[in-house]
Each structure stands twice: as structure tokens, then as C-alpha cells.
mmCIF file of N, CA, C and O in Angstrom:
data_model
loop_
_atom_site.group_PDB
_atom_site.id
_atom_site.type_symbol
_atom_site.label_atom_id
_atom_site.label_comp_id
_atom_site.label_asym_id
_atom_site.label_seq_id
_atom_site.Cartn_x
_atom_site.Cartn_y
_atom_site.Cartn_z
ATOM 1 N N MET A 251 -18.289 0.396 -16.269
ATOM 2 C CA MET A 251 -17.958 0.674 -15.255
ATOM 3 C C MET A 251 -17.036 -0.485 -14.381
ATOM 4 O O MET A 251 -17.683 -1.688 -14.105
ATOM 5 N N ASN A 252 -15.756 0.227 -13.748
ATOM 6 C CA ASN A 252 -15.168 -1.029 -12.563
ATOM 7 C C ASN A 252 -15.803 -1.394 -11.598
ATOM 8 O O ASN A 252 -15.337 -0.346 -11.095
ATOM 9 N N SER A 253 -15.765 -1.939 -11.080
ATOM 10 C CA SER A 253 -16.518 -2.442 -9.460
ATOM 11 C C SER A 253 -15.581 -3.556 -9.215
ATOM 12 O O SER A 253 -16.269 -3.942 -7.665
ATOM 13 N N THR A 254 -14.184 -3.380 -9.812
ATOM 14 C CA THR A 254 -13.700 -4.350 -8.616
ATOM 15 C C THR A 254 -13.451 -3.902 -7.145
ATOM 16 O O THR A 254 -13.062 -2.846 -6.817
ATOM 17 N N THR A 255 -13.317 -4.889 -6.408
ATOM 18 C CA THR A 255 -13.147 -4.639 -4.800
ATOM 19 C C THR A 255 -11.549 -5.175 -4.218
ATOM 20 O O THR A 255 -11.767 -6.601 -4.846
ATOM 21 N N HIS A 256 -10.808 -3.963 -3.630
ATOM 22 C CA HIS A 256 -9.605 -5.025 -3.552
ATOM 23 C C HIS A 256 -9.225 -4.808 -2.056
ATOM 24 O O HIS A 256 -10.136 -4.453 -1.435
ATOM 25 N N SER A 257 -8.802 -5.730 -1.575
ATOM 26 C CA SER A 257 -8.334 -5.871 -0.271
ATOM 27 C C SER A 257 -6.611 -5.983 -0.088
ATOM 28 O O SER A 257 -6.334 -5.423 -0.874
ATOM 29 N N LEU A 258 -6.462 -5.873 0.949
ATOM 30 C CA LEU A 258 -5.347 -5.753 1.382
ATOM 31 C C LEU A 258 -4.201 -6.761 0.715
ATOM 32 O O LEU A 258 -3.055 -6.297 0.269
ATOM 33 N N SER A 259 -4.554 -7.842 0.761
ATOM 34 C CA SER A 259 -4.267 -9.210 0.137
ATOM 35 C C SER A 259 -3.628 -8.657 -1.702
ATOM 36 O O SER A 259 -2.836 -9.020 -1.951
ATOM 37 N N THR A 260 -4.985 -8.686 -2.163
ATOM 38 C CA THR A 260 -4.621 -8.658 -3.475
ATOM 39 C C THR A 260 -3.638 -6.952 -3.587
ATOM 40 O O THR A 260 -3.048 -7.369 -4.717
ATOM 41 N N LEU A 261 -3.756 -5.881 -2.853
ATOM 42 C CA LEU A 261 -2.289 -5.302 -3.038
ATOM 43 C C LEU A 261 -1.300 -5.562 -2.724
ATOM 44 O O LEU A 261 -0.428 -4.896 -3.252
ATOM 45 N N PHE A 262 -0.928 -6.619 -1.795
ATOM 46 C CA PHE A 262 0.426 -6.823 -1.773
ATOM 47 C C PHE A 262 0.941 -7.662 -2.844
ATOM 48 O O PHE A 262 2.097 -7.711 -2.925
ATOM 49 N N LYS A 263 -0.325 -8.304 -3.191
ATOM 50 C CA LYS A 263 0.095 -9.387 -4.267
ATOM 51 C C LYS A 263 0.424 -8.594 -5.820
ATOM 52 O O LYS A 263 1.075 -8.519 -6.280
ATOM 53 N N GLN A 264 -0.059 -7.233 -6.016
ATOM 54 C CA GLN A 264 0.031 -6.447 -7.072
ATOM 55 C C GLN A 264 1.507 -5.897 -6.590
ATOM 56 O O GLN A 264 2.316 -5.469 -7.842
ATOM 57 N N LEU A 265 1.603 -5.325 -5.631
ATOM 58 C CA LEU A 265 3.027 -4.835 -5.425
ATOM 59 C C LEU A 265 4.166 -6.000 -4.977
ATOM 60 O O LEU A 265 5.451 -5.642 -5.119
ATOM 61 N N GLY A 266 3.873 -6.644 -5.390
ATOM 62 C CA GLY A 266 4.896 -8.119 -5.383
ATOM 63 C C GLY A 266 5.589 -8.517 -3.905
ATOM 64 O O GLY A 266 6.488 -9.001 -3.974
ATOM 65 N N LEU A 267 4.516 -8.356 -3.038
ATOM 66 C CA LEU A 267 4.762 -8.346 -2.116
ATOM 67 C C LEU A 267 4.001 -10.000 -1.351
ATOM 68 O O LEU A 267 3.433 -10.089 -1.665
ATOM 69 N N GLU A 268 4.597 -10.457 -0.122
ATOM 70 C CA GLU A 268 3.962 -11.850 0.641
ATOM 71 C C GLU A 268 2.493 -11.090 1.320
ATOM 72 O O GLU A 268 2.581 -10.090 1.747
ATOM 73 N N HIS A 269 1.376 -11.893 0.504
ATOM 74 C CA HIS A 269 0.218 -11.305 0.382
ATOM 75 C C HIS A 269 -0.718 -12.315 1.262
ATOM 76 O O HIS A 269 -1.987 -11.968 1.437
ATOM 77 N N SER A 270 -0.050 -13.044 2.495
ATOM 78 C CA SER A 270 -1.173 -13.840 3.567
ATOM 79 C C SER A 270 -1.022 -13.028 4.459
ATOM 80 O O SER A 270 -0.416 -12.028 4.986
ATOM 81 N N PRO A 271 -2.135 -13.200 4.955
ATOM 82 C CA PRO A 271 -2.344 -12.589 6.298
ATOM 83 C C PRO A 271 -1.100 -12.335 7.464
ATOM 84 O O PRO A 271 -0.687 -10.901 7.906
ATOM 85 N N GLU A 272 -0.694 -13.224 7.409
ATOM 86 C CA GLU A 272 0.727 -13.469 8.406
ATOM 87 C C GLU A 272 1.877 -11.911 7.831
ATOM 88 O O GLU A 272 2.538 -11.878 8.416
ATOM 89 N N GLY A 273 2.008 -12.546 6.763
ATOM 90 C CA GLY A 273 3.249 -11.645 5.819
ATOM 91 C C GLY A 273 2.621 -10.367 5.657
ATOM 92 O O GLY A 273 3.475 -9.341 6.089
ATOM 93 N N ILE A 274 1.428 -10.005 5.522
ATOM 94 C CA ILE A 274 0.947 -8.252 5.580
ATOM 95 C C ILE A 274 1.452 -8.029 7.396
ATOM 96 O O ILE A 274 1.744 -6.625 7.259
ATOM 97 N N ALA A 275 1.401 -8.593 8.255
ATOM 98 C CA ALA A 275 1.129 -8.134 9.679
ATOM 99 C C ALA A 275 2.501 -8.087 9.890
ATOM 100 O O ALA A 275 2.741 -6.293 10.174
ATOM 101 N N LYS A 276 3.273 -9.073 9.236
ATOM 102 C CA LYS A 276 5.101 -8.731 9.552
ATOM 103 C C LYS A 276 5.623 -7.829 8.851
ATOM 104 O O LYS A 276 5.735 -6.648 9.821
ATOM 105 N N PHE A 277 4.569 -7.018 7.766
ATOM 106 C CA PHE A 277 5.218 -6.019 7.230
ATOM 107 C C PHE A 277 5.156 -4.881 7.817
ATOM 108 O O PHE A 277 5.580 -4.002 7.642
ATOM 109 N N VAL A 278 3.687 -4.716 8.371
ATOM 110 C CA VAL A 278 3.444 -3.716 8.819
ATOM 111 C C VAL A 278 4.113 -3.813 10.030
ATOM 112 O O VAL A 278 4.298 -2.253 10.380
ATOM 113 N N GLU A 279 4.332 -4.525 10.761
ATOM 114 C CA GLU A 279 4.849 -3.985 12.273
ATOM 115 C C GLU A 279 6.339 -3.788 11.952
ATOM 116 O O GLU A 279 7.153 -2.702 12.666
ATOM 117 N N LYS A 280 7.009 -4.374 10.444
ATOM 118 C CA LYS A 280 8.591 -3.872 10.646
ATOM 119 C C LYS A 280 8.625 -2.320 10.255
ATOM 120 O O LYS A 280 9.583 -2.147 10.191
ATOM 121 N N ASN A 281 7.812 -1.975 9.501
ATOM 122 C CA ASN A 281 7.520 -0.682 9.047
ATOM 123 C C ASN A 281 6.892 0.499 9.643
ATOM 124 O O ASN A 281 6.990 1.486 8.985
ATOM 125 N N LYS A 282 6.122 0.016 10.969
ATOM 126 C CA LYS A 282 5.677 1.463 11.098
ATOM 127 C C LYS A 282 5.942 1.748 12.534
ATOM 128 O O LYS A 282 7.236 0.914 12.872
ATOM 129 N N PRO A 283 5.973 2.755 12.853
ATOM 130 C CA PRO A 283 4.904 3.927 12.901
ATOM 131 C C PRO A 283 5.895 4.566 11.103
ATOM 132 O O PRO A 283 7.305 4.739 11.341
ATOM 133 N N LEU A 284 4.760 5.112 10.951
ATOM 134 C CA LEU A 284 5.490 5.861 9.195
ATOM 135 C C LEU A 284 5.125 7.430 9.851
ATOM 136 O O LEU A 284 3.871 7.711 10.397
ATOM 137 N N GLU A 285 6.361 8.120 9.689
ATOM 138 C CA GLU A 285 6.037 9.479 9.878
ATOM 139 C C GLU A 285 4.884 10.383 9.511
ATOM 140 O O GLU A 285 4.517 10.065 8.572
ATOM 141 N N SER A 286 4.372 10.744 10.259
ATOM 142 C CA SER A 286 3.227 11.376 9.864
ATOM 143 C C SER A 286 3.729 12.802 8.576
ATOM 144 O O SER A 286 2.623 12.982 7.557
ATOM 145 N N SER A 287 4.877 13.129 8.673
ATOM 146 C CA SER A 287 5.388 14.175 7.269
ATOM 147 C C SER A 287 5.265 13.396 6.209
ATOM 148 O O SER A 287 5.634 13.971 5.213
ATOM 149 N N THR A 288 5.174 11.705 6.366
ATOM 150 C CA THR A 288 5.719 11.520 4.990
ATOM 151 C C THR A 288 4.398 10.923 4.302
ATOM 152 O O THR A 288 3.933 9.979 4.501
ATOM 153 N N ARG A 289 4.434 10.861 2.996
ATOM 154 C CA ARG A 289 3.598 10.390 2.185
ATOM 155 C C ARG A 289 3.716 8.977 2.243
ATOM 156 O O ARG A 289 5.235 8.374 2.020
ATOM 157 N N LEU A 290 2.724 8.004 1.936
ATOM 158 C CA LEU A 290 3.000 6.644 1.783
ATOM 159 C C LEU A 290 4.099 6.457 0.936
ATOM 160 O O LEU A 290 4.613 5.396 1.115
ATOM 161 N N HIS A 291 3.398 6.596 -0.148
ATOM 162 C CA HIS A 291 4.474 6.525 -1.416
ATOM 163 C C HIS A 291 5.686 6.786 -1.489
ATOM 164 O O HIS A 291 6.584 6.216 -2.240
ATOM 165 N N GLU A 292 6.608 7.905 -0.712
ATOM 166 C CA GLU A 292 7.628 8.520 -0.685
ATOM 167 C C GLU A 292 8.587 7.702 0.476
ATOM 168 O O GLU A 292 9.121 7.576 0.845
ATOM 169 N N ALA A 293 7.896 6.226 1.228
ATOM 170 C CA ALA A 293 8.393 5.540 2.123
ATOM 171 C C ALA A 293 9.600 4.997 1.554
ATOM 172 O O ALA A 293 9.416 4.647 0.797
ATOM 173 N N SER A 294 10.678 4.545 2.726
ATOM 174 C CA SER A 294 11.944 4.247 1.765
ATOM 175 C C SER A 294 11.843 2.805 2.104
ATOM 176 O O SER A 294 12.851 2.358 1.164
ATOM 177 N N PHE A 295 10.331 2.300 2.298
ATOM 178 C CA PHE A 295 10.758 0.918 2.103
ATOM 179 C C PHE A 295 9.991 0.314 0.619
ATOM 180 O O PHE A 295 9.815 -0.967 0.303
ATOM 181 N N TRP A 296 9.794 1.022 -0.234
ATOM 182 C CA TRP A 296 9.027 0.986 -1.721
ATOM 183 C C TRP A 296 10.456 0.776 -2.409
ATOM 184 O O TRP A 296 11.318 1.793 -2.487
ATOM 185 N N ASN A 297 10.228 0.426 -3.260
ATOM 186 C CA ASN A 297 10.846 0.382 -4.552
ATOM 187 C C ASN A 297 10.457 1.360 -5.552
ATOM 188 O O ASN A 297 8.982 1.642 -4.971
ATOM 189 N N GLU A 298 10.891 1.620 -6.556
ATOM 190 C CA GLU A 298 10.083 2.301 -7.550
ATOM 191 C C GLU A 298 9.290 2.235 -8.123
ATOM 192 O O GLU A 298 8.008 3.279 -7.875
ATOM 193 N N SER A 299 8.823 0.649 -8.715
ATOM 194 C CA SER A 299 7.585 0.785 -8.957
ATOM 195 C C SER A 299 6.722 0.480 -7.952
ATOM 196 O O SER A 299 5.570 1.121 -8.486
ATOM 197 N N GLN A 300 7.091 0.347 -6.976
ATOM 198 C CA GLN A 300 6.133 0.051 -6.098
ATOM 199 C C GLN A 300 5.326 1.597 -5.622
ATOM 200 O O GLN A 300 4.215 1.915 -5.556
ATOM 201 N N SER A 301 6.244 1.896 -5.218
ATOM 202 C CA SER A 301 6.048 3.900 -5.067
ATOM 203 C C SER A 301 5.081 4.325 -6.084
ATOM 204 O O SER A 301 4.810 4.834 -5.728
ATOM 205 N N ALA A 302 5.405 4.294 -7.366
ATOM 206 C CA ALA A 302 4.795 5.020 -8.245
ATOM 207 C C ALA A 302 2.925 4.365 -8.362
ATOM 208 O O ALA A 302 2.254 4.892 -8.687
ATOM 209 N N PHE A 303 3.265 2.673 -8.626
ATOM 210 C CA PHE A 303 2.053 2.564 -8.290
ATOM 211 C C PHE A 303 1.175 3.266 -6.983
ATOM 212 O O PHE A 303 -0.292 3.518 -7.595
ATOM 213 N N LEU A 304 1.851 3.370 -6.214
ATOM 214 C CA LEU A 304 0.742 3.852 -4.553
ATOM 215 C C LEU A 304 0.338 5.323 -5.189
ATOM 216 O O LEU A 304 -0.792 5.667 -4.764
ATOM 217 N N LYS A 305 1.397 6.320 -6.133
ATOM 218 C CA LYS A 305 0.936 7.317 -5.865
ATOM 219 C C LYS A 305 0.420 7.431 -7.117
ATOM 220 O O LYS A 305 -0.724 8.572 -7.262
ATOM 221 N N GLU A 306 0.190 6.488 -8.020
ATOM 222 C CA GLU A 306 -0.487 6.691 -9.096
ATOM 223 C C GLU A 306 -2.179 6.340 -9.021
ATOM 224 O O GLU A 306 -2.860 6.903 -9.058
ATOM 225 N N ALA A 307 -2.029 5.733 -7.712
ATOM 226 C CA ALA A 307 -3.637 4.865 -7.444
ATOM 227 C C ALA A 307 -4.247 6.131 -6.905
ATOM 228 O O ALA A 307 -5.450 6.237 -7.030
ATOM 229 N N LYS A 308 -3.607 6.725 -5.980
ATOM 230 C CA LYS A 308 -3.936 7.875 -5.318
ATOM 231 C C LYS A 308 -3.989 9.241 -6.080
ATOM 232 O O LYS A 308 -5.564 9.718 -6.129
ATOM 233 N N ALA A 309 -3.316 9.639 -7.029
ATOM 234 C CA ALA A 309 -3.561 10.822 -7.579
ATOM 235 C C ALA A 309 -4.567 10.350 -9.035
ATOM 236 O O ALA A 309 -5.737 11.397 -9.099
ATOM 237 N N LEU A 310 -4.877 9.072 -9.062
ATOM 238 C CA LEU A 310 -5.980 8.891 -10.039
ATOM 239 C C LEU A 310 -7.376 8.508 -9.463
ATOM 240 O O LEU A 310 -8.243 8.555 -10.374
ATOM 241 N N ASP A 311 -7.170 8.340 -8.255
ATOM 242 C CA ASP A 311 -8.653 7.665 -7.331
ATOM 243 C C ASP A 311 -9.086 6.320 -7.938
ATOM 244 O O ASP A 311 -10.137 6.043 -7.985
ATOM 245 N N ALA A 312 -8.342 6.234 -8.186
ATOM 246 C CA ALA A 312 -8.172 4.613 -8.998
ATOM 247 C C ALA A 312 -8.834 3.812 -7.990
ATOM 248 O O ALA A 312 -9.252 3.834 -6.574
ATOM 249 N N ASP A 313 -9.731 2.781 -8.682
ATOM 250 C CA ASP A 313 -9.849 1.754 -7.825
ATOM 251 C C ASP A 313 -8.973 0.652 -6.783
ATOM 252 O O ASP A 313 -9.717 0.424 -5.521
ATOM 253 N N TRP A 314 -8.055 1.265 -6.657
ATOM 254 C CA TRP A 314 -6.634 1.055 -5.513
ATOM 255 C C TRP A 314 -6.965 2.121 -4.685
ATOM 256 O O TRP A 314 -6.383 1.541 -3.391
ATOM 257 N N ALA A 315 -7.800 3.120 -4.849
ATOM 258 C CA ALA A 315 -7.310 4.368 -3.613
ATOM 259 C C ALA A 315 -7.917 4.105 -2.401
ATOM 260 O O ALA A 315 -7.284 4.016 -1.355
ATOM 261 N N GLU A 316 -9.378 3.420 -2.551
ATOM 262 C CA GLU A 316 -9.462 3.003 -0.545
ATOM 263 C C GLU A 316 -8.557 1.806 -0.122
ATOM 264 O O GLU A 316 -8.226 2.111 1.272
ATOM 265 N N ILE A 317 -8.094 1.269 -0.469
ATOM 266 C CA ILE A 317 -7.639 0.573 0.221
ATOM 267 C C ILE A 317 -5.882 0.677 -0.040
ATOM 268 O O ILE A 317 -5.608 0.550 1.172
ATOM 269 N N VAL A 318 -5.453 1.544 -0.490
ATOM 270 C CA VAL A 318 -3.975 1.863 -0.158
ATOM 271 C C VAL A 318 -4.202 2.791 0.856
ATOM 272 O O VAL A 318 -3.121 3.211 1.618
ATOM 273 N N ASP A 319 -5.223 3.753 1.345
ATOM 274 C CA ASP A 319 -5.817 4.746 2.508
ATOM 275 C C ASP A 319 -5.835 3.422 3.505
ATOM 276 O O ASP A 319 -4.812 4.448 4.524
ATOM 277 N N GLU A 320 -6.275 2.478 3.383
ATOM 278 C CA GLU A 320 -6.331 1.297 4.446
ATOM 279 C C GLU A 320 -4.456 1.384 4.683
ATOM 280 O O GLU A 320 -4.694 1.200 6.247
ATOM 281 N N LEU A 321 -3.755 0.928 3.673
ATOM 282 C CA LEU A 321 -2.894 0.367 4.428
ATOM 283 C C LEU A 321 -1.752 1.549 4.896
ATOM 284 O O LEU A 321 -1.472 1.644 6.134
ATOM 285 N N ASP A 322 -2.522 3.116 4.558
ATOM 286 C CA ASP A 322 -1.584 4.010 4.690
ATOM 287 C C ASP A 322 -1.816 4.509 6.492
ATOM 288 O O ASP A 322 -1.090 4.322 7.145
ATOM 289 N N ALA A 323 -3.461 4.218 6.666
ATOM 290 C CA ALA A 323 -3.247 4.153 8.081
ATOM 291 C C ALA A 323 -3.142 3.184 8.938
ATOM 292 O O ALA A 323 -2.729 3.540 10.438
ATOM 293 N N SER A 324 -2.982 2.169 8.737
ATOM 294 C CA SER A 324 -2.344 0.586 9.169
ATOM 295 C C SER A 324 -0.881 1.232 9.512
ATOM 296 O O SER A 324 -0.262 0.325 10.745
ATOM 297 N N LEU A 325 -0.205 1.867 8.754
ATOM 298 C CA LEU A 325 1.143 2.142 9.104
ATOM 299 C C LEU A 325 1.299 3.714 10.116
ATOM 300 O O LEU A 325 2.554 3.886 9.861
ATOM 301 N N ARG A 326 0.631 4.002 10.256
ATOM 302 C CA ARG A 326 0.448 5.270 11.035
ATOM 303 C C ARG A 326 0.445 5.093 12.460
ATOM 304 O O ARG A 326 0.335 4.283 13.245
#
């Protein structure tokens, strides 16, 4: 059983983005609000691999799913 706990910082690092608190805040401010009809992984600011990772994390209810949901909420 995998009991890994992820944070926004580890998610941003996994996505290859600036993962400092300041970098995360800048990313969120730059890219919000995300339209309610747009799924997180379909947003135009992701590259193909980032989008695929986010989609898979949600689809498989992976250990990343909770923090992906947190990012989604912060962008709304």
C-alpha cells in the first residue's frame, strides 16, 4: 500500500514547473480563473505530458488525485 502524501510543491515539481510557494502563487494568479466548463487537464496552459499526467491522476484515482483536486479548486 502506497501512503505517499503529495503537496502542491511536489505536484508542480512532477509537472516540471517552478515549485516554490512564490512560483506556485504566480502560476495560479496568471492562469485563473479557469472556466467551469473546462476540465483541469484540458486547460490551454498545459503541455501534452502535463495534461496526460493530470488526466491519468484523476482517472486512476491515483495518490496524486487529492492534490490535483486542490490545484483545480485554486484555479477556479
